Coordinates of N, CA and C in Angstrom, one line a residue:
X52 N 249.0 377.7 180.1 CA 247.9 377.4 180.9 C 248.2 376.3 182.0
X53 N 247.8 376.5 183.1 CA 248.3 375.8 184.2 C 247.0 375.5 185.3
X54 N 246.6 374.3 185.7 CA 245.5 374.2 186.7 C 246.5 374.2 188.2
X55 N 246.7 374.7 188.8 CA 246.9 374.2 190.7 C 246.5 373.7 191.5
X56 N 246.4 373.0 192.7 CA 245.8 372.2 193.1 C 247.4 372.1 194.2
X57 N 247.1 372.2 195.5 CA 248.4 372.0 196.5 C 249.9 372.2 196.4
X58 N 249.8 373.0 195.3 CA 251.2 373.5 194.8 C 251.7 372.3 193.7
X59 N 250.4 371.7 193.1 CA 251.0 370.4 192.2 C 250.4 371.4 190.6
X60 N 250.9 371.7 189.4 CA 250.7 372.1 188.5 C 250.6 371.0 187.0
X61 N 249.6 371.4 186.3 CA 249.4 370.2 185.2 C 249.9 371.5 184.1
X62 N 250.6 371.1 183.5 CA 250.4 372.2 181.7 C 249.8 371.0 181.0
X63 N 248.5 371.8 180.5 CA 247.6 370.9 179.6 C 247.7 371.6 178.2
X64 N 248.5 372.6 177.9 CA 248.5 373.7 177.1 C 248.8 372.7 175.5
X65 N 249.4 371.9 175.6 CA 249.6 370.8 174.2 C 248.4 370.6 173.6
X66 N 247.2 370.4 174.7 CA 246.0 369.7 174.5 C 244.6 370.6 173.8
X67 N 245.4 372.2 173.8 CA 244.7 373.1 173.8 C 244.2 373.4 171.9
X68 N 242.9 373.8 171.1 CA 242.9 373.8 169.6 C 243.7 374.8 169.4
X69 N 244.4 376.0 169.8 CA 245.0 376.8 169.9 C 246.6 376.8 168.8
X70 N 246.5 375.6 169.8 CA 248.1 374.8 169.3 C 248.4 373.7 168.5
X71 N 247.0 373.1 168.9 CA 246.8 371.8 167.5 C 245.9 371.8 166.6
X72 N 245.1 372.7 166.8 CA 243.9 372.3 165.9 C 242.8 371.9 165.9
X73 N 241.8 371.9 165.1 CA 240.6 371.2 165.0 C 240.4 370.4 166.3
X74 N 241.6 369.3 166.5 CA 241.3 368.2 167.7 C 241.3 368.9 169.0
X75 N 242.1 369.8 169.2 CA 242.5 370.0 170.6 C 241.4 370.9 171.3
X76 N 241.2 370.7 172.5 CA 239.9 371.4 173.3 C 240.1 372.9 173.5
X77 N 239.0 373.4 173.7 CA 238.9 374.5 173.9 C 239.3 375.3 175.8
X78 N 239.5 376.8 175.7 CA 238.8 377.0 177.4 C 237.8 377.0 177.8
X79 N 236.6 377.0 177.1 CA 235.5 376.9 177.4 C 235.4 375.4 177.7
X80 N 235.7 374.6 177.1 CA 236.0 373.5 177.4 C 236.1 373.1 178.8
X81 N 237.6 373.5 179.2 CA 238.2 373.4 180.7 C 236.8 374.1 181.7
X82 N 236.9 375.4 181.0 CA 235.5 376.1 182.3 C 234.8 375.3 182.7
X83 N 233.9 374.4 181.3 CA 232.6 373.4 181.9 C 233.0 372.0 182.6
X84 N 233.7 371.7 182.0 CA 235.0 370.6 183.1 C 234.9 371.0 184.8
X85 N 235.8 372.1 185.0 CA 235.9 372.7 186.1 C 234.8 372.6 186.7
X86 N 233.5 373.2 186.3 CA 232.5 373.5 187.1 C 232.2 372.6 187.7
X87 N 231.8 371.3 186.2 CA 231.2 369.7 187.0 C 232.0 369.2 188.0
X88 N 233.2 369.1 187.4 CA 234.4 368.4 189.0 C 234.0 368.7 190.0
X89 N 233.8 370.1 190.3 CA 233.8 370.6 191.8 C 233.4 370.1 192.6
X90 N 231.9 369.8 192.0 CA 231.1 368.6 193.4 C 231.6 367.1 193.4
X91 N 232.2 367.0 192.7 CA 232.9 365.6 192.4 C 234.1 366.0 193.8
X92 N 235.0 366.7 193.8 CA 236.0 367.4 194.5 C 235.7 367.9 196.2
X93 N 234.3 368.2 196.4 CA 233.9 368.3 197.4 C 233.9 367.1 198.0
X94 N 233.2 366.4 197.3 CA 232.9 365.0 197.7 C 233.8 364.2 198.2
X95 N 234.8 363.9 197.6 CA 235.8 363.2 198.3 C 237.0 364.3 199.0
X96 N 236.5 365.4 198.9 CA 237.0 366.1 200.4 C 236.7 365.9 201.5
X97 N 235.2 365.5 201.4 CA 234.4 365.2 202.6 C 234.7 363.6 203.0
X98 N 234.9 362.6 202.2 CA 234.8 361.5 202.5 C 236.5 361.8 202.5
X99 N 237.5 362.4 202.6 CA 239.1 362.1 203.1 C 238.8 362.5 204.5
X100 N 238.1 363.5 205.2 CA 237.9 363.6 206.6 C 237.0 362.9 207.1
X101 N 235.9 362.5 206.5 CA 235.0 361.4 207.1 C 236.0 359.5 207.2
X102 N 236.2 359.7 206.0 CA 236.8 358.1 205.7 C 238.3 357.8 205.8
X103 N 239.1 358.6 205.8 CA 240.5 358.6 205.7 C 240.6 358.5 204.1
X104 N 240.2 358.8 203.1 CA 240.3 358.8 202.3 C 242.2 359.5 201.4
X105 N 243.2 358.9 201.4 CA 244.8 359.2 201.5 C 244.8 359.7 199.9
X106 N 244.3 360.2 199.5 CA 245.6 360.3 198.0 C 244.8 361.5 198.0
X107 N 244.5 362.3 198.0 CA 244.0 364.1 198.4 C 245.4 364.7 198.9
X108 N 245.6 364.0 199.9 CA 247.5 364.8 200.9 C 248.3 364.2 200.2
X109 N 248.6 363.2 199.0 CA 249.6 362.6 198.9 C 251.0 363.6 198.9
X110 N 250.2 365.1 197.9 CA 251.6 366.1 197.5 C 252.1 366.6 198.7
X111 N 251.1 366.5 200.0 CA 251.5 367.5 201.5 C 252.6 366.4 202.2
X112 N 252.5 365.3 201.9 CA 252.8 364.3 202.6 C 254.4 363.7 202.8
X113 N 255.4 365.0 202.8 CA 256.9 365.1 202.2 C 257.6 364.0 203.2
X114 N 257.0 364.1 204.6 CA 257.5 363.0 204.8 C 257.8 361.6 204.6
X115 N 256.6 360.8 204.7 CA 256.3 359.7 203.9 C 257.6 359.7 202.2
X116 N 257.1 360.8 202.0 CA 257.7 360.4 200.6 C 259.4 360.5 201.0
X117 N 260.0 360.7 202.3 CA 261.5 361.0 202.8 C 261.4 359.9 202.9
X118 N 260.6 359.1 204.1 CA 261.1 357.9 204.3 C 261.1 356.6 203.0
X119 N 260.5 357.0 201.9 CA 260.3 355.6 201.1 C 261.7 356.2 200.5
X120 N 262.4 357.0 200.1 CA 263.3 357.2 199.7 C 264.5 356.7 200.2
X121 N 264.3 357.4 201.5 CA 265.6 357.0 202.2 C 265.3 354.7 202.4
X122 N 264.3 354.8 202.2 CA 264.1 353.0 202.3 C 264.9 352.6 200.7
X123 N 264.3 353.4 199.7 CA 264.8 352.6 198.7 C 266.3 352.9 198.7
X124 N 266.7 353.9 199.1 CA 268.0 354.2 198.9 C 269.2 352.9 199.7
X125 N 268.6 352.7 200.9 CA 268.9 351.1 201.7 C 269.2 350.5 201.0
X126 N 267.5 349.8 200.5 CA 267.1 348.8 200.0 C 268.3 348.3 198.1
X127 N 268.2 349.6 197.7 CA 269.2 349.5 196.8 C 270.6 349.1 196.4
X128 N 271.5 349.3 198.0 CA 272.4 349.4 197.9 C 272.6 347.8 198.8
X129 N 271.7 347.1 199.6 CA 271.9 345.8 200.2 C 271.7 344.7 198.8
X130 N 270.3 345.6 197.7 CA 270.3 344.2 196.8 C 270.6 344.3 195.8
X131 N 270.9 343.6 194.9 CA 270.8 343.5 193.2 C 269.6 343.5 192.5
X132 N 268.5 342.9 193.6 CA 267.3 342.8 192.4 C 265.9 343.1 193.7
X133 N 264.9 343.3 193.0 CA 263.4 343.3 194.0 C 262.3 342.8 193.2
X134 N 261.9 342.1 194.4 CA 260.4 341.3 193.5 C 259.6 342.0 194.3
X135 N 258.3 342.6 193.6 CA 257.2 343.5 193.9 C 255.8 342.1 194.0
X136 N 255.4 342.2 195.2 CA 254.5 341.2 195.3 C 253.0 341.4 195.1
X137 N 252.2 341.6 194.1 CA 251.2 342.2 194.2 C 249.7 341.7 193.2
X138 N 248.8 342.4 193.4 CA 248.1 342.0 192.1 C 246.9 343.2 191.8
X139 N 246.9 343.6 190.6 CA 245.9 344.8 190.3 C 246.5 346.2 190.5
X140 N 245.4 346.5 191.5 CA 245.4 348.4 191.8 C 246.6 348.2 193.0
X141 N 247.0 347.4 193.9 CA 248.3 347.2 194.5 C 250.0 347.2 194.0
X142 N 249.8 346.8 192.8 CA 251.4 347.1 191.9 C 251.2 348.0 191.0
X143 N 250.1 348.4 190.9 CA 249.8 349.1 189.5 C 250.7 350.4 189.5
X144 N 251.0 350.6 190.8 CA 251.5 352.2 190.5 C 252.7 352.1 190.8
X145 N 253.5 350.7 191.3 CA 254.7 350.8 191.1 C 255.3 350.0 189.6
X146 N 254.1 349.1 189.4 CA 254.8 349.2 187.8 C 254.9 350.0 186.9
X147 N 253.7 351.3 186.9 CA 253.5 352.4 185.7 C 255.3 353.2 186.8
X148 N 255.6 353.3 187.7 CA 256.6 354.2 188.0 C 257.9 353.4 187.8
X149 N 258.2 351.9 187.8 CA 259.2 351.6 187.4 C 259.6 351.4 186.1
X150 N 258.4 351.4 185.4 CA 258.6 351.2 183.9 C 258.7 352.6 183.3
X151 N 258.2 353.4 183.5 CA 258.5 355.2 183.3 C 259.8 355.3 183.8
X152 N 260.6 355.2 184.9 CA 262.2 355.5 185.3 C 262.8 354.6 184.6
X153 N 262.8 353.7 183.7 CA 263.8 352.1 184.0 C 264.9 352.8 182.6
X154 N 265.9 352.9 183.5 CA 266.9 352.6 181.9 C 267.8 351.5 182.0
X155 N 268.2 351.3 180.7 CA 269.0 350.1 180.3 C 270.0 349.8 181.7
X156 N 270.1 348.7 182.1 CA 271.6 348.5 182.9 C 272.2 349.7 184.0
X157 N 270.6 349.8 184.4 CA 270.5 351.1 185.3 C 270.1 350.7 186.8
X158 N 270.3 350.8 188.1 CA 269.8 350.1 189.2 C 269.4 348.7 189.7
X159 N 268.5 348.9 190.2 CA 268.3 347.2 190.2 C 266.8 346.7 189.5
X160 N 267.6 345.5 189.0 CA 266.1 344.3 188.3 C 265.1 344.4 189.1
X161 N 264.1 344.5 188.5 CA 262.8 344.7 189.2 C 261.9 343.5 189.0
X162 N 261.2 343.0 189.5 CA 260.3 341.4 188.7 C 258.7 341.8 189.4
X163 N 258.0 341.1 188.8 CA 256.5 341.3 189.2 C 255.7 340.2 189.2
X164 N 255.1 340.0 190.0 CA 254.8 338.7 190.7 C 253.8 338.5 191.7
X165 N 252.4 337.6 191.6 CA 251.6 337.7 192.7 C 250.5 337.9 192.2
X166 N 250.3 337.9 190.5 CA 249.1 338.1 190.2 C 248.0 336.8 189.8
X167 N 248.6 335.5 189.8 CA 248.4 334.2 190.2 C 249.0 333.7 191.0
X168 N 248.8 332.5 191.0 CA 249.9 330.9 191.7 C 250.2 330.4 191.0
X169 N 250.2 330.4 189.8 CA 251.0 329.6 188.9 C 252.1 329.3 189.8
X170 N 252.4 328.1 189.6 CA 253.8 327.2 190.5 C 254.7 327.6 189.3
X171 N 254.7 327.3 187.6 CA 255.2 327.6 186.5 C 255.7 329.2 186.8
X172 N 255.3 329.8 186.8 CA 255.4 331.6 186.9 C 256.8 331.3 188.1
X173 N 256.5 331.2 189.1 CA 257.5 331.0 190.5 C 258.7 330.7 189.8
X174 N 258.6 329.3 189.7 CA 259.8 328.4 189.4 C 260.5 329.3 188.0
X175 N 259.9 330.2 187.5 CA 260.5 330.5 186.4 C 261.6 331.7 187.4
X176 N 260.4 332.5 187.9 CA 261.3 333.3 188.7 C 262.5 333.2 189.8
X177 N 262.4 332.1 190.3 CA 263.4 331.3 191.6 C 264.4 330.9 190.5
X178 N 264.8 330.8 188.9 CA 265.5 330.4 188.0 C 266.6 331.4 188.4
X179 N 266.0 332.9 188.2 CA 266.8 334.1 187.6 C 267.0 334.3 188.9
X180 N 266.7 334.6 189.6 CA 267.1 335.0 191.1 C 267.8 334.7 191.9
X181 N 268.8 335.5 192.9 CA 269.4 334.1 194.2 C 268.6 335.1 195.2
X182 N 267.4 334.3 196.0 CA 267.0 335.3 197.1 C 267.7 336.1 198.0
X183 N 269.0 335.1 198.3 CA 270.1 335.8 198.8 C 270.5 337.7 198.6
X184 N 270.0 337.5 197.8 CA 270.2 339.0 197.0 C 268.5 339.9 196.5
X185 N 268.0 339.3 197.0 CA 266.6 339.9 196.5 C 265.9 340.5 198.1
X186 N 265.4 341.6 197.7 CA 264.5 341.8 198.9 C 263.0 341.9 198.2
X187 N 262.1 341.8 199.0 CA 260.6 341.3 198.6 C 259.6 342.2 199.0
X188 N 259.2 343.2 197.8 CA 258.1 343.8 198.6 C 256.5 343.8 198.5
X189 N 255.9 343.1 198.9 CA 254.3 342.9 199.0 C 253.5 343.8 199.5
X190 N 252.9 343.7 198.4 CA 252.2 345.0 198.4 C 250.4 344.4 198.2
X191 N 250.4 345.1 199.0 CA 248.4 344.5 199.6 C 247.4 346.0 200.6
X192 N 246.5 346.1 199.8 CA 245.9 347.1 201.0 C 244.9 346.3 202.1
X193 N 244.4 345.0 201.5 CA 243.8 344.5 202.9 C 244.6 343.3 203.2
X194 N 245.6 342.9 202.8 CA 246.5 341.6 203.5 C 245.7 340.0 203.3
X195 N 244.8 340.2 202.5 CA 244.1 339.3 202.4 C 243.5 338.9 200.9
X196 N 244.1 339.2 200.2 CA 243.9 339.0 198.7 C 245.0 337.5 198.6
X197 N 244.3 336.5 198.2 CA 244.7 335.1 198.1 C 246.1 334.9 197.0
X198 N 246.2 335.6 196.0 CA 247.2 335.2 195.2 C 248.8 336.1 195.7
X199 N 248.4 337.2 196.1 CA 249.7 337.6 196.1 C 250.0 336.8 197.6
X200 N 248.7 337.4 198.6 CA 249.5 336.0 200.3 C 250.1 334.7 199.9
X201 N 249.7 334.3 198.5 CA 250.3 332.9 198.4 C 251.5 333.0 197.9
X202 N 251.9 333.6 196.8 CA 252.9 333.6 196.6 C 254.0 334.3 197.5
X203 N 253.5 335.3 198.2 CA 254.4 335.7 199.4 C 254.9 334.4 200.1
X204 N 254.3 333.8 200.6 CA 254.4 332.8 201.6 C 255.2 331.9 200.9
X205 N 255.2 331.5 199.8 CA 256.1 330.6 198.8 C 257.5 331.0 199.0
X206 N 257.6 332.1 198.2 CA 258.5 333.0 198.6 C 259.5 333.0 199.9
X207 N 258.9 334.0 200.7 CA 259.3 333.4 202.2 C 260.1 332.4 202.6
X208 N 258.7 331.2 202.6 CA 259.5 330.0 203.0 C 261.1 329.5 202.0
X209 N 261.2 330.1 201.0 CA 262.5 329.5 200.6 C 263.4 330.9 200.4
X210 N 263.0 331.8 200.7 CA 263.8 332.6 201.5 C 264.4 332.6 202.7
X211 N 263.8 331.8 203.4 CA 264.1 331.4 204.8 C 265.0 330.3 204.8
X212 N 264.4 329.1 204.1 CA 265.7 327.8 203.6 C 266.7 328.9 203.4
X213 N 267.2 329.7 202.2 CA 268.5 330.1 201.8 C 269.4 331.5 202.9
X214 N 268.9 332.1 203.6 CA 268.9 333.1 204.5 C 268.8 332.9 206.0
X215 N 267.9 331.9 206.4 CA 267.8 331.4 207.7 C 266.4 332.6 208.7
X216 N 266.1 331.4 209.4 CA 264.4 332.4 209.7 C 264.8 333.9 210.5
X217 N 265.7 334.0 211.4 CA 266.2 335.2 212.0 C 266.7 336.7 210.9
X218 N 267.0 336.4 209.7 CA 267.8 336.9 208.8 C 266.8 337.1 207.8
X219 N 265.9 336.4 207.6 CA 265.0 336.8 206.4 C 264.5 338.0 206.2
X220 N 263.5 338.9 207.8 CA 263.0 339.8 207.4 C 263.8 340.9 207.1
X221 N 264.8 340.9 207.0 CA 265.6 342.1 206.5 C 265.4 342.1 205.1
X222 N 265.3 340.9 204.5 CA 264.6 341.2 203.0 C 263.2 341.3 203.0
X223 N 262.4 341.7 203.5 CA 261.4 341.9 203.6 C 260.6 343.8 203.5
X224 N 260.1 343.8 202.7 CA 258.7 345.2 203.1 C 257.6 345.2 202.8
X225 N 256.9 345.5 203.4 CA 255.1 345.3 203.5 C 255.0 346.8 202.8
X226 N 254.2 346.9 202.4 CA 253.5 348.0 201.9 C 251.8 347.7 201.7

């Protein structure tokens, strides 16, 4: 059993009583699912061309997804390690995707960071780190969320002491 949706496919078939039992849902199940989503589905069809509403095209969007590749693929090979600057629904999806890929002694150290000010939290992380070797990526959808701008800016500035202000933004990415 397979739903489609832009050439993206879910097998939900595990989930099915068929194959587990007692617990697992029925098709009838899925049918009455289906039905209610739909207007749910209209809806923010209409609010992605009304609003710009982005994660509807994410699957169409092969570009984008070339270029962050070809960025990490850069980005990977200039550093040893990356601090992800963020807080909430902003890192969320690159922590659930670095923690899903991560193997042992595989790529580069990842750190997470920006969900306070803790001065304690920092200084723990400026311990393990040489910024020299770190690039920084901050991650904000309105640029104006107070804990991760602060700790960015912390950051920064002693990224800049060790790197020099011409030289810094190369460790740098906005997202």
């Amino acid at each position: 059993l397979m739903a489609s949706t832009t050439g993206i496919s879910y097998d939900y078939s595990s989930m099915m009583s068929e194959d587990i039992g007692k617990h697992g849902e029925t098709k009838a199940h899925f049918v009455k699912l289906r039905d209610r989503l739909s207007d749910v589905k209209n809806t923010l069809k209409q609010a992605e061309s009304e609003e710009g509403v982005g994660f509807l095209t994410i699957p169409d969007r092969r570009s984008e997804a070339e270029k962050a590749e070809k960025l990490a693929k850069e980005i990977s090979g200039r550093f040893s390690a990356l601090i992800v600057i963020g807080i909430g629904g902003s890192d969320l999806g690159a922590k659930a995707i670095i923690h899903a890929l991560k193997t042992p002694d595989k790529g580069m150290h990842v750190y997470f960071i920006g969900s306070n000010t803790d001065p304690t939290e920092i200084e723990q992380l400026l311990v393990q780190v040489d910024l020299k070797k770190c690039a920084l990526n901050v991650i904000s959808k309105s640029g104006e969320t107070i804990e991760p701008m602060s700790t960015f800016l912390i950051l920064q500035e002693k990224l800049i002491k060790q790197v020099g202000k011409k030289s810094h933004a190369k460790h740098i990415i906005v997202t």
